[in-house]
Coordinates of C-alpha atoms and ligand atoms in Angstrom, one line a residue:
M63 CA 21.7 15.2 12.0
R64 CA 22.6 15.1 8.0
I65 CA 21.1 12.2 6.0
S66 CA 20.4 11.2 2.3
V67 CA 17.2 8.4 1.6
I68 CA 17.8 6.6 -1.4
G69 CA 15.3 6.3 -3.6
C70 CA 11.7 9.3 -3.8
G71 CA 8.7 7.0 -4.6
Y72 CA 5.6 6.8 -1.9
L73 CA 8.3 5.6 1.1
G74 CA 11.3 7.7 1.0
A75 CA 10.0 11.0 -0.5
V76 CA 7.8 11.3 3.4
H77 CA 10.6 9.7 4.9
A78 CA 13.2 13.1 3.3
A79 CA 10.2 15.3 4.3
S80 CA 9.7 13.9 7.5
M81 CA 13.3 13.8 7.8
A82 CA 13.8 16.9 7.6
S83 CA 10.7 18.5 9.8
L84 CA 12.5 16.5 12.9
G85 CA 15.4 18.9 12.2
H86 CA 17.0 16.6 10.6
D87 CA 19.3 17.7 6.6
V88 CA 18.1 15.5 4.0
V89 CA 19.0 14.5 0.4
G90 CA 16.8 12.7 -1.0
I91 CA 18.3 10.6 -3.9
D92 CA 17.1 9.6 -7.4
V93 CA 17.2 8.0 -10.3
D94 CA 14.6 9.6 -12.5
P95 CA 14.6 13.4 -12.9
G96 CA 11.1 14.4 -13.7
K97 CA 10.4 13.0 -9.4
V98 CA 13.4 15.7 -7.7
A99 CA 12.4 17.7 -10.2
R100 CA 9.2 18.4 -8.4
L101 CA 10.2 17.7 -5.2
A102 CA 12.8 19.9 -5.0
A103 CA 10.2 23.0 -6.1
G104 CA 8.7 21.6 -3.5
T105 CA 5.7 19.8 -5.3
A106 CA 4.8 16.1 -4.5
P107 CA 5.0 14.4 -7.7
F108 CA 2.5 11.9 -6.0
Y109 CA -1.2 12.3 -3.8
E110 CA -0.4 12.1 -0.5
P111 CA -2.4 13.7 2.2
G112 CA 0.0 16.3 4.5
L113 CA 2.7 15.6 2.5
P114 CA 2.6 18.9 0.1
E115 CA 1.8 20.6 3.5
L116 CA 4.8 19.0 5.3
L117 CA 7.3 19.7 1.9
A118 CA 5.9 23.2 2.3
K119 CA 7.2 23.9 6.0
V120 CA 11.0 22.6 5.4
A121 CA 11.0 23.7 2.5
D122 CA 11.7 27.3 3.9
T123 CA 14.7 25.9 6.8
G124 CA 17.0 24.9 3.6
R125 CA 17.5 21.6 5.5
L126 CA 15.3 19.0 2.6
T127 CA 17.1 19.0 -1.4
F128 CA 17.4 16.3 -3.8
S129 CA 19.7 15.2 -6.3
T130 CA 19.6 12.2 -8.9
D131 CA 23.3 12.2 -8.7
M132 CA 24.4 9.5 -6.1
A133 CA 27.7 11.5 -5.1
D134 CA 25.6 14.3 -3.0
A135 CA 25.2 10.8 -0.6
A136 CA 28.7 11.9 0.7
G137 CA 28.8 13.6 4.2
A138 CA 24.9 12.1 5.3
Q139 CA 26.0 9.8 8.7
V140 CA 23.1 7.7 8.1
H141 CA 21.8 6.8 4.7
F142 CA 18.2 5.4 4.4
L143 CA 17.4 2.5 1.2
C144 CA 14.4 3.6 0.1
V145 CA 13.5 1.9 -3.4
G146 CA 11.0 -0.5 -4.8
T147 CA 10.8 -4.2 -4.3
P148 CA 8.4 -5.2 -7.3
Q149 CA 7.4 -8.9 -8.4
Q150 CA 9.7 -10.3 -10.7
H151 CA 8.4 -10.4 -13.6
G152 CA 6.5 -14.1 -14.5
E153 CA 7.6 -14.7 -10.9
F154 CA 6.5 -14.6 -6.9
R155 CA 10.6 -13.9 -6.2
A156 CA 10.9 -9.8 -5.8
D157 CA 13.0 -8.5 -7.9
L158 CA 15.7 -7.0 -5.8
S159 CA 17.6 -5.2 -9.1
Y160 CA 16.8 -1.4 -7.6
V161 CA 18.5 -2.4 -4.2
D162 CA 21.0 -3.4 -5.5
S163 CA 22.0 -0.7 -7.7
A164 CA 21.3 1.7 -5.0
F165 CA 23.3 0.4 -3.1
T166 CA 26.4 -0.5 -5.6
A167 CA 26.3 3.7 -6.6
L168 CA 26.5 4.7 -3.0
V169 CA 29.2 2.1 -1.8
P170 CA 31.9 4.1 -3.5
H171 CA 30.4 7.8 -0.7
L172 CA 30.7 5.8 2.3
A173 CA 32.4 6.6 5.2
P174 CA 33.7 4.5 8.0
G175 CA 31.3 5.1 10.6
D176 CA 28.7 5.8 8.7
V177 CA 24.9 3.5 8.7
V178 CA 23.4 2.7 5.6
A179 CA 19.5 2.0 6.7
G180 CA 17.4 -0.1 5.2
K181 CA 13.8 0.5 4.5
S182 CA 13.1 -1.7 1.4
T183 CA 10.8 -4.3 1.9
V184 CA 13.4 -7.2 1.0
P185 CA 13.5 -10.7 1.1
V186 CA 15.2 -12.5 4.9
G187 CA 19.0 -12.9 4.3
T188 CA 19.1 -9.6 1.8
A189 CA 20.6 -8.0 4.5
E190 CA 23.2 -10.0 5.6
D191 CA 23.8 -10.4 1.5
L192 CA 24.2 -6.6 1.9
A193 CA 25.9 -6.4 5.1
A194 CA 28.7 -8.5 3.8
R195 CA 29.0 -6.0 0.5
L196 CA 29.9 -3.1 3.3
A197 CA 33.4 -5.2 4.9
G198 CA 36.3 -2.5 4.2
T199 CA 34.1 0.4 4.2
G200 CA 33.5 0.9 7.9
A201 CA 30.2 1.4 7.2
T202 CA 27.3 -0.4 9.3
L203 CA 24.1 -2.1 8.2
V204 CA 20.8 -2.1 10.2
W205 CA 17.3 -2.8 8.6
N206 CA 14.5 -0.6 10.3
P207 CA 12.0 -1.4 8.3
E208 CA 8.3 0.5 7.8
F209 CA 5.4 0.2 8.2
L210 CA 3.6 3.5 7.1
R211 CA 0.0 2.9 5.0
E212 CA -0.3 5.2 2.0
G213 CA -3.2 8.0 2.9
F214 CA -1.9 8.3 6.6
A215 CA 2.3 7.7 5.0
V216 CA 2.7 11.5 7.3
K217 CA 1.6 10.2 10.4
D218 CA 3.0 7.0 10.8
T219 CA 6.1 7.6 9.9
L220 CA 6.5 11.2 12.3
H221 CA 4.2 9.1 14.8
P222 CA 4.9 5.2 14.2
D223 CA 3.8 3.0 15.8
R224 CA 7.0 1.1 16.4
L225 CA 10.4 1.0 15.1
V226 CA 12.6 -1.6 14.1
Y227 CA 16.3 -2.0 14.3
G228 CA 18.2 -4.6 12.9
L229 CA 21.4 -4.7 14.1
P230 CA 24.5 -6.6 13.5
T231 CA 25.3 -9.4 16.4
E232 CA 27.4 -11.9 17.7
A233 CA 25.9 -14.8 19.4
G234 CA 22.8 -13.1 19.7
V235 CA 24.5 -9.9 20.9
P236 CA 24.2 -6.5 19.1
T237 CA 28.8 -5.7 18.2
P238 CA 30.1 -2.8 19.2
E239 CA 29.9 -1.7 15.3
G240 CA 25.9 -2.3 16.0
E241 CA 26.0 -0.7 19.3
A242 CA 27.2 2.4 17.6
A243 CA 24.9 2.3 15.2
R244 CA 22.2 1.9 16.7
A245 CA 23.2 5.3 19.1
L246 CA 23.2 6.8 15.6
L247 CA 20.0 5.4 15.1
D248 CA 18.1 7.0 18.6
E249 CA 19.1 10.5 17.8
V250 CA 17.8 10.3 13.8
Y251 CA 14.5 9.4 15.5
A252 CA 15.0 10.9 19.1
T253 CA 10.9 12.9 18.7
P254 CA 9.3 9.8 18.8
L255 CA 11.3 8.6 20.5
S256 CA 10.8 10.8 23.5
E257 CA 6.7 10.4 22.5
G258 CA 7.1 7.0 23.7
T259 CA 6.7 4.8 20.4
P260 CA 7.8 1.4 21.6
L261 CA 11.4 0.7 20.0
V262 CA 12.4 -3.3 19.2
V263 CA 15.9 -4.0 19.3
T264 CA 17.0 -7.3 17.7
D265 CA 18.2 -8.8 14.7
Y266 CA 19.0 -8.5 11.0
A267 CA 17.2 -11.7 10.3
T268 CA 14.7 -11.0 12.7
A269 CA 13.9 -7.6 11.4
Q270 CA 13.4 -8.3 7.5
L271 CA 10.9 -11.1 8.7
V272 CA 8.9 -8.6 11.3
K273 CA 7.9 -6.5 8.1
V274 CA 6.6 -9.1 5.6
A275 CA 5.0 -10.9 8.6
A276 CA 2.9 -7.8 9.6
N277 CA 1.3 -7.8 5.5
S278 CA 0.7 -11.7 5.8
F279 CA -1.4 -10.6 8.8
L280 CA -2.6 -8.2 7.3
A281 CA -3.7 -9.7 4.0
T282 CA -4.6 -12.7 5.8
K283 CA -7.1 -11.1 8.0
I284 CA -8.3 -9.0 4.8
S285 CA -9.0 -12.7 3.5
F286 CA -10.3 -14.5 6.2
I287 CA -12.6 -12.0 6.6
N288 CA -13.4 -12.1 2.6
A289 CA -13.8 -16.0 3.5
M290 CA -16.5 -15.6 5.6
A291 CA -18.1 -12.9 2.8
E292 CA -18.6 -16.1 0.5
L293 CA -19.7 -18.7 3.9
C294 CA -22.7 -15.4 4.2
E295 CA -23.0 -15.5 0.4
A296 CA -24.5 -19.5 0.8
T297 CA -25.9 -19.2 3.5
G298 CA -28.0 -15.1 3.9
A299 CA -25.7 -13.6 6.5
D300 CA -24.3 -10.4 6.3
V301 CA -20.6 -10.3 7.0
T302 CA -20.5 -6.6 8.1
R303 CA -21.9 -7.1 11.0
L304 CA -20.6 -10.9 11.7
A305 CA -17.0 -8.5 11.0
D306 CA -18.7 -5.8 14.1
A307 CA -19.8 -9.0 16.4
I308 CA -16.5 -11.3 16.4
G309 CA -14.7 -7.7 16.2
Y310 CA -15.7 -6.9 20.1
D311 CA -13.4 -9.3 20.7
A312 CA -10.5 -7.3 21.8
R313 CA -8.1 -10.1 20.3
I314 CA -10.1 -10.1 17.0
G315 CA -10.3 -6.5 16.9
R316 CA -12.8 -4.8 14.1
R317 CA -9.4 -2.6 11.7
F318 CA -9.0 -4.7 8.4
L319 CA -12.2 -6.5 8.7
N320 CA -13.7 -5.0 5.8
A321 CA -15.2 -7.5 3.6
G322 CA -15.3 -6.7 -0.5
L323 CA -13.1 -6.3 -2.5
G324 CA -10.5 -7.0 -1.0
F325 CA -6.7 -6.0 -1.0
G326 CA -4.4 -4.3 -3.5
G327 CA -1.5 -1.5 -4.0
G328 CA 2.8 -1.9 -4.5
C329 CA 3.0 -4.1 -0.8
L330 CA 0.8 -6.8 0.1
P331 CA 0.2 -9.0 -2.8
K332 CA 3.4 -8.8 -4.3
D333 CA 5.1 -9.1 -0.5
I334 CA 3.5 -12.8 0.1
R335 CA 3.9 -13.6 -3.2
A336 CA 7.9 -13.0 -1.9
F337 CA 7.6 -14.6 1.5
M338 CA 6.1 -17.6 -0.3
A339 CA 9.1 -17.7 -2.8
R340 CA 11.7 -16.9 0.2
A341 CA 10.3 -20.1 2.7
G342 CA 10.6 -21.8 -0.8
E343 CA 13.8 -21.4 -1.0
L344 CA 14.0 -21.9 2.6
G345 CA 12.5 -25.0 2.4
V346 CA 9.8 -24.2 4.6
D347 CA 7.3 -23.6 2.1
Q348 CA 4.8 -25.4 3.6
A349 CA 5.3 -22.9 6.8
L350 CA 3.2 -20.3 4.4
S351 CA 1.0 -22.6 2.2
F352 CA -1.7 -20.6 3.8
L353 CA -0.9 -18.0 1.8
R354 CA -1.3 -19.2 -1.3
E355 CA -5.2 -19.3 0.0
V356 CA -5.4 -16.0 1.2
D357 CA -4.0 -14.9 -2.3
A358 CA -7.0 -17.1 -4.2
I359 CA -9.1 -15.9 -1.7
N360 CA -8.2 -12.1 -2.7
M361 CA -8.4 -12.9 -6.9
R362 CA -11.9 -14.3 -6.9
R363 CA -13.4 -11.0 -5.3
R364 CA -13.0 -9.5 -8.3
V365 CA -14.3 -12.0 -10.3
R366 CA -17.0 -12.4 -8.0
V367 CA -18.2 -8.6 -8.5
V368 CA -18.2 -9.1 -11.9
D369 CA -20.3 -11.8 -12.2
L370 CA -23.0 -9.6 -9.2
V371 CA -22.8 -6.8 -12.0
R372 CA -23.2 -9.8 -14.8
E373 CA -26.6 -10.8 -12.5
V374 CA -27.6 -7.2 -12.0
C375 CA -27.6 -6.8 -16.3
A376 CA -29.2 -9.5 -16.5
G377 CA -26.8 -12.4 -17.2
S378 CA -25.0 -9.8 -19.4
I379 CA -22.7 -6.8 -19.6
V380 CA -21.8 -6.6 -23.4
G381 CA -22.9 -3.3 -24.9
R382 CA -23.8 -2.1 -21.4
R383 CA -22.4 0.5 -19.9
V384 CA -21.1 0.6 -16.1
A385 CA -19.3 3.1 -14.5
V386 CA -16.8 2.6 -11.8
L387 CA -16.6 5.1 -9.0
G388 CA -13.0 4.6 -8.0
A389 CA -9.6 3.5 -9.0
A390 CA -7.0 3.5 -6.6
F391 CA -6.0 0.7 -4.9
K392 CA -7.1 2.9 -1.6
P393 CA -9.0 5.5 -0.8
D394 CA -7.1 9.1 -0.1
S395 CA -4.4 7.5 -2.9
D396 CA -3.3 8.2 -6.3
D397 CA -1.5 4.9 -6.5
V398 CA -3.1 2.1 -8.9
R399 CA -0.3 -0.9 -8.9
D400 CA -3.1 -3.9 -8.3
S401 CA -5.7 -2.1 -7.7
P402 CA -8.8 -3.8 -7.4
A403 CA -11.1 -1.5 -8.6
L404 CA -8.6 -0.9 -12.2
S405 CA -9.2 -5.3 -12.6
V406 CA -12.3 -5.3 -12.6
A407 CA -12.9 -2.2 -14.6
A408 CA -10.4 -3.2 -17.5
Q409 CA -12.0 -7.3 -16.6
M410 CA -15.9 -6.0 -17.6
Q411 CA -14.1 -3.7 -20.3
L412 CA -12.5 -7.1 -21.6
Q413 CA -15.6 -9.3 -21.8
G414 CA -18.0 -6.3 -23.9
A415 CA -18.3 -3.8 -21.2
H416 CA -18.4 0.3 -22.4
V417 CA -16.1 0.8 -18.6
T418 CA -16.5 4.4 -17.6
V419 CA -14.2 4.2 -14.1
T420 CA -13.8 7.5 -11.7
D421 CA -11.6 9.4 -9.6
P422 CA -10.7 11.9 -7.9
Q423 CA -6.8 11.8 -7.7
A424 CA -6.1 8.7 -9.9
V425 CA -7.5 9.0 -13.4
E426 CA -4.2 9.7 -14.6
N427 CA -2.6 7.0 -13.3
A428 CA -5.0 4.1 -14.5
R429 CA -5.7 5.8 -18.5
A430 CA -1.6 5.2 -18.4
K431 CA -2.4 1.6 -17.3
W432 CA -5.6 1.0 -19.6
P433 CA -5.8 4.1 -21.9
D434 CA -9.0 1.6 -23.9
I435 CA -11.0 2.0 -20.7
K436 CA -13.2 6.0 -21.0
F437 CA -12.3 7.8 -18.1
A438 CA -14.0 11.0 -16.5
S439 CA -13.3 13.4 -14.1
T440 CA -16.5 13.2 -11.5
A441 CA -18.9 10.6 -10.0
H442 CA -21.9 12.1 -12.1
E443 CA -20.5 12.1 -15.2
A444 CA -19.0 8.7 -15.3
V445 CA -22.9 7.2 -14.1
Q446 CA -24.7 8.9 -17.2
Q447 CA -27.3 6.1 -18.7
A448 CA -25.3 3.9 -17.1
D449 CA -26.9 0.6 -16.7
A450 CA -25.2 -0.3 -13.8
V451 CA -22.5 1.5 -11.3
V452 CA -19.8 -0.6 -9.2
L453 CA -18.0 0.9 -6.1
A454 CA -14.6 0.3 -6.6
T455 CA -12.5 2.6 -4.0
E456 CA -14.8 4.0 -0.7
W457 CA -13.4 7.8 -1.2
A458 CA -16.1 9.6 1.6
E459 CA -17.6 11.4 -1.9
Y460 CA -18.4 7.8 -2.9
R461 CA -20.1 6.7 0.8
D462 CA -22.2 10.1 1.0
L463 CA -23.4 9.6 -2.9
D464 CA -27.4 10.7 -2.8
P465 CA -29.0 7.3 -4.2
A466 CA -31.5 10.2 -5.0
E467 CA -29.7 12.2 -7.2
V468 CA -27.6 9.8 -9.2
G469 CA -30.4 8.1 -9.7
Q470 CA -31.8 10.9 -11.3
L471 CA -28.4 10.0 -13.9
V472 CA -28.2 6.4 -14.9
A473 CA -30.3 4.5 -17.3
H474 CA -30.9 2.0 -14.4
R475 CA -30.8 2.0 -11.1
A476 CA -28.2 -0.4 -10.5
I477 CA -25.4 -0.7 -7.5
V478 CA -22.3 -3.8 -7.0
D479 CA -20.9 -2.5 -3.8
G480 CA -17.6 -3.3 -4.1
R481 CA -16.8 -2.6 -0.8
N482 CA -20.0 -2.5 2.1
V483 CA -19.8 0.7 2.6
L484 CA -23.4 1.8 1.5
D485 CA -26.5 1.9 3.5
P486 CA -28.5 -0.8 1.8
A487 CA -32.2 0.1 2.8
A488 CA -31.6 3.8 2.0
W489 CA -29.7 2.5 -1.9
R490 CA -33.3 0.1 -1.9
A491 CA -35.8 3.2 -0.8
A492 CA -34.9 5.0 -3.9
G493 CA -35.0 2.2 -6.4
W494 CA -32.4 0.5 -7.0
T495 CA -30.9 -3.4 -6.9
Y496 CA -28.2 -3.1 -4.5
R497 CA -25.7 -5.4 -4.5
A498 CA -22.3 -6.8 -2.4
L499 CA -20.4 -9.0 -1.3
G500 CA -21.0 -10.6 2.0
R501 CA -24.5 -8.9 2.2
P502 CA -27.9 -10.9 1.2
Ligands
UGA277 C1 -0.1 -2.2 3.7 C2 0.4 -2.0 5.2 O1 -0.8 -2.0 5.8 C3 1.0 -1.1 5.7 O2 2.1 -1.3 7.2 C4 2.7 -1.8 4.9 O3 3.4 -0.4 5.8 C5 2.5 -0.9 3.7 O4 1.8 -1.8 3.0 C6 3.7 -1.1 2.6 O5 4.8 -2.9 2.7 O6 4.8 -0.8 2.7 P1 -0.5 0.2 2.1 O7 0.0 -0.7 1.1 O8 -1.1 1.3 2.3 O9 -0.1 -0.4 3.6 O10 -2.3 -0.3 2.5 P2 -3.8 -0.8 3.4 O11 -3.9 -0.1 3.9 O12 -2.5 -2.4 3.9 O13 -4.5 -1.5 2.2 C7 -4.4 -2.4 1.4 C8 -5.1 -3.2 1.1 O14 -6.4 -3.9 1.5 C9 -5.8 -2.5 0.2 O15 -6.8 -1.8 -1.6 C10 -7.3 -1.7 0.3 O16 -8.4 -1.2 0.4 C11 -7.1 -3.3 1.2 N1 -8.3 -4.0 2.6 C12 -7.9 -3.4 3.9 C13 -9.6 -4.0 2.9 O17 -10.0 -4.7 2.0 N2 -9.8 -4.3 3.8 C14 -10.2 -3.9 5.3 O18 -10.4 -4.2 5.9 C15 -8.1 -3.5 5.1

């Protein structure tokens, strides 16, 4: 099938390459000529494990092309809308300007029978507005939210947990156009569907809500365990053991119960805020007021880590050398959008510490955001003569650091484990002061 993918960021680039690997003819379209040039040359414009290999695999087939010209979307039967919806400046609401401009540019190139499949995370109601704008084109809008995680984006796209189709409905049943669109999507996703991927077919509103509900639940789960970490700190309990114990209950589950510096990135923080804003517009803000608390618990984690560094530095970080291991918002990513690690680094720098940040992949992106911070290319370089070390992003290479070896490089053996991934006994045995969130 001929497919266009509008927007080639973390979502769109992976989606385009994955669809080509499934055998479709794909054109990826983006307004950024630099990104398009890199993708066209078969290079991933960001770090995502498995993406370079996937691009290389499809390059020889000739089934994947990239363009800055929306006219190249003409002729495709399904058009995936994958542009970003960041938080609006100074507000909780999502900024829909990229969705709006991509859609406006696409409409003149649509033919009757085409399907526009929205993947961007949008406030509920957006799909209905966009569908109205297709009137007279003969094209049909479906909402097909995406649940990929950065770091696992290729696997999540090719082997998703579930597929969701939000179709146009009348009196609760899909319209004939909706059924036709569904058949086209079934063809697009024939491979994952044949593998038994669960499919939920529903209406626009539900499909849009599924996405933000899922991210809100995940954010709530993380903030729940971080709230427990606060209780653990007040009582001398260990939140990692608590998470293990409650996680054995299959109804609760151990995944996404890792206490620490909390959530960041381009999705969870802005999605819960946009969801609260939308609930307010719909007159049901009370339903989501708990998300305010989820957000507040999460932001407190960042302050708490800085406080712990201050404690291990005998009460003041002014003029102290602090090494921060990690800049990306999570391991296996170079994404620094709303990164808790960078937030902690920047706070300490602004409070007078001399901060050196390192990250296996995200230094370039981090430097563009915080040029005043000093960056190092390796952990060993970053910790030289440090008065304190903060583990802020749990890359495997930081989890595996040898406390004795690192101890030779620092000025003072003090570590704050912002992700609860180090073995406190091993670090203490090597003469380190070890502090963590929610652990004695
Ligand atoms: C998230 C969702 O997990 C995806 O399902 C969704 O598709 C995506 O947003 C999106 O909306 O596009 P992602 O932003 O890649 O994916 O990152 P997550 O793996 O969800 O991690 C988010 C943050 O939570 C990270 O900063 C991570 O360090 C933190 N986290 C995660 C914890 O603090 N504790 C945990 O137990 C798990």
